[in-house]
Amino acid sequence: MRRHHYKAFDSSPGSVQRPIVTPAASLRLEKFSANSGGVTWHDLTANANNGTASDAAIFADFNFDGIVDNVQVAGVDPSADFTKDWSLVVWYKRTIPGLEQSTIFDTRTVPAGGSAGGYTLRDNIKATPPAPPVYDNFDMSVYNPTYQAPDMTPGTNADWRFAVVTFESGVGWKSYAEGVLFKTLNTANINGAGSPLRIGTGTYNKFDGYIDTVRVYPRLLSVDEITRDYNAGKVEHP
């Protein structure tokens, strides 16, 4: 039986050397797709849902300073729609020590005359001064008064992390850390729709560290897809 190998890089002549990831994302912002001479982070999908950075210097090394740096995506992507299934993928690396709550993504919105919608994805650092940070976690705050989903991934250090959150409409959430299922949270609640994705800023403190490879899929990724994407991305995020 012939085995199919999952390549880590596209090696075709003249191609940009980049990790091959699961295709058909509805939003795909990769480090190499940014305009280092400007503020544009180009969406590699046909949707052209580009991000605009607050500071062009972000795209020199993708280091968000935790003070002013952030990226605003132009239009709404599937991760703001809680009536359908979707998957959200990111590589990130915190500055440690740093602020206790550091926002990675935010779609929170309060429409006129309506209830709060969207969510915040943040990374928390918990420490007992003067000891160094001993635990941090990736958690999701969902802006529905009856539901929140804390501690979406296990504790870690200041290394690059690969985090995936999937939402199955009417069922609930799953989170993956380094390509492995970490937590399942079932809820029948449907949250209000969110606003266009904000990267590195939102309800809590701005992100202090590195963010790369932001992808959204209009479906649930399989465990196999998530694991392979993690293994491919490790080459770029050692």
Short mmCIF file of N, CA and C in Angstrom, two decimals, residues 88-90 92 102 104-105 120-124 135-140 149-156 161-165 175-176 182:
data_model
loop_
_atom_site.label_atom_id
_atom_site.label_comp_id
_atom_site.label_asym_id
_atom_site.label_seq_id
_atom_site.Cartn_x
_atom_site.Cartn_y
_atom_site.Cartn_z
N LEU A 88 -10.82 27.99 14.78
CA LEU A 88 -9.90 29.12 14.87
C LEU A 88 -8.53 28.59 15.28
N VAL A 89 -7.48 29.00 14.53
CA VAL A 89 -6.13 28.47 14.70
C VAL A 89 -5.15 29.63 14.89
N VAL A 90 -4.18 29.45 15.80
CA VAL A 90 -3.17 30.49 15.99
C VAL A 90 -1.89 29.90 16.58
N TYR A 92 1.17 31.41 18.92
CA TYR A 92 1.48 32.61 19.71
C TYR A 92 2.57 32.29 20.72
N SER A 102 -3.67 38.88 28.72
CA SER A 102 -3.16 39.41 27.46
C SER A 102 -4.05 38.92 26.33
N ILE A 104 -5.42 37.83 22.86
CA ILE A 104 -4.95 37.35 21.57
C ILE A 104 -5.94 37.75 20.49
N PHE A 105 -7.21 37.37 20.66
CA PHE A 105 -8.28 37.72 19.71
C PHE A 105 -9.46 38.32 20.45
N THR A 120 -13.74 36.82 23.68
CA THR A 120 -12.35 37.22 23.83
C THR A 120 -11.52 35.96 24.07
N LEU A 121 -10.44 35.82 23.34
CA LEU A 121 -9.45 34.77 23.57
C LEU A 121 -8.23 35.44 24.19
N ARG A 122 -7.82 34.97 25.35
CA ARG A 122 -6.73 35.63 26.04
C ARG A 122 -5.80 34.58 26.65
N ASP A 123 -4.59 35.01 26.97
CA ASP A 123 -3.64 34.15 27.64
C ASP A 123 -3.37 34.76 29.01
N ASN A 124 -3.53 33.95 30.05
CA ASN A 124 -3.38 34.43 31.42
C ASN A 124 -2.08 33.96 32.03
N TYR A 135 2.26 29.57 35.96
CA TYR A 135 1.18 28.95 35.21
C TYR A 135 0.56 29.96 34.27
N ASP A 136 0.34 29.56 33.06
CA ASP A 136 -0.49 30.41 32.22
C ASP A 136 -1.38 29.53 31.37
N ASN A 137 -2.45 30.09 30.90
CA ASN A 137 -3.43 29.33 30.16
C ASN A 137 -4.11 30.19 29.12
N PHE A 138 -4.61 29.53 28.11
CA PHE A 138 -5.33 30.16 27.01
C PHE A 138 -6.81 29.98 27.33
N ASP A 139 -7.54 31.05 27.54
CA ASP A 139 -8.95 30.86 27.86
C ASP A 139 -9.84 31.71 26.97
N MET A 140 -11.09 31.30 26.91
CA MET A 140 -12.06 31.97 26.07
C MET A 140 -13.18 32.51 26.94
N ALA A 149 -16.15 29.95 29.23
CA ALA A 149 -15.32 28.75 29.08
C ALA A 149 -13.89 29.06 29.46
N PRO A 150 -13.52 28.94 30.73
CA PRO A 150 -12.15 29.26 31.12
C PRO A 150 -11.18 28.12 30.87
N ASP A 151 -9.90 28.44 30.95
CA ASP A 151 -8.82 27.45 30.91
C ASP A 151 -8.92 26.52 29.71
N MET A 152 -8.76 27.09 28.53
CA MET A 152 -8.93 26.30 27.31
C MET A 152 -7.71 25.46 26.97
N THR A 153 -6.55 25.75 27.52
CA THR A 153 -5.38 24.89 27.30
C THR A 153 -4.59 24.79 28.59
N PRO A 154 -3.72 23.80 28.71
CA PRO A 154 -2.98 23.62 29.95
C PRO A 154 -1.86 24.64 30.12
N GLY A 155 -1.27 24.64 31.30
CA GLY A 155 -0.18 25.55 31.60
C GLY A 155 1.01 25.33 30.68
N THR A 156 1.80 26.39 30.52
CA THR A 156 2.94 26.33 29.61
C THR A 156 4.00 27.31 30.07
N ARG A 161 3.37 28.46 21.10
CA ARG A 161 2.25 27.57 21.37
C ARG A 161 1.34 27.50 20.16
N PHE A 162 0.75 26.34 19.95
CA PHE A 162 -0.21 26.15 18.86
C PHE A 162 -1.56 25.87 19.50
N ALA A 163 -2.49 26.79 19.34
CA ALA A 163 -3.80 26.66 19.96
C ALA A 163 -4.89 26.63 18.90
N VAL A 164 -5.84 25.75 19.08
CA VAL A 164 -6.98 25.64 18.18
C VAL A 164 -8.25 25.59 19.03
N VAL A 165 -9.24 26.35 18.63
CA VAL A 165 -10.57 26.27 19.24
C VAL A 165 -11.57 25.98 18.14
N SER A 175 -11.05 22.51 22.60
CA SER A 175 -9.77 23.21 22.51
C SER A 175 -8.65 22.20 22.36
N TYR A 176 -7.62 22.61 21.62
CA TYR A 176 -6.48 21.74 21.33
C TYR A 176 -5.21 22.49 21.68
N PHE A 182 -7.53 18.99 24.31
CA PHE A 182 -7.34 19.28 25.72
C PHE A 182 -8.65 19.31 26.48
#
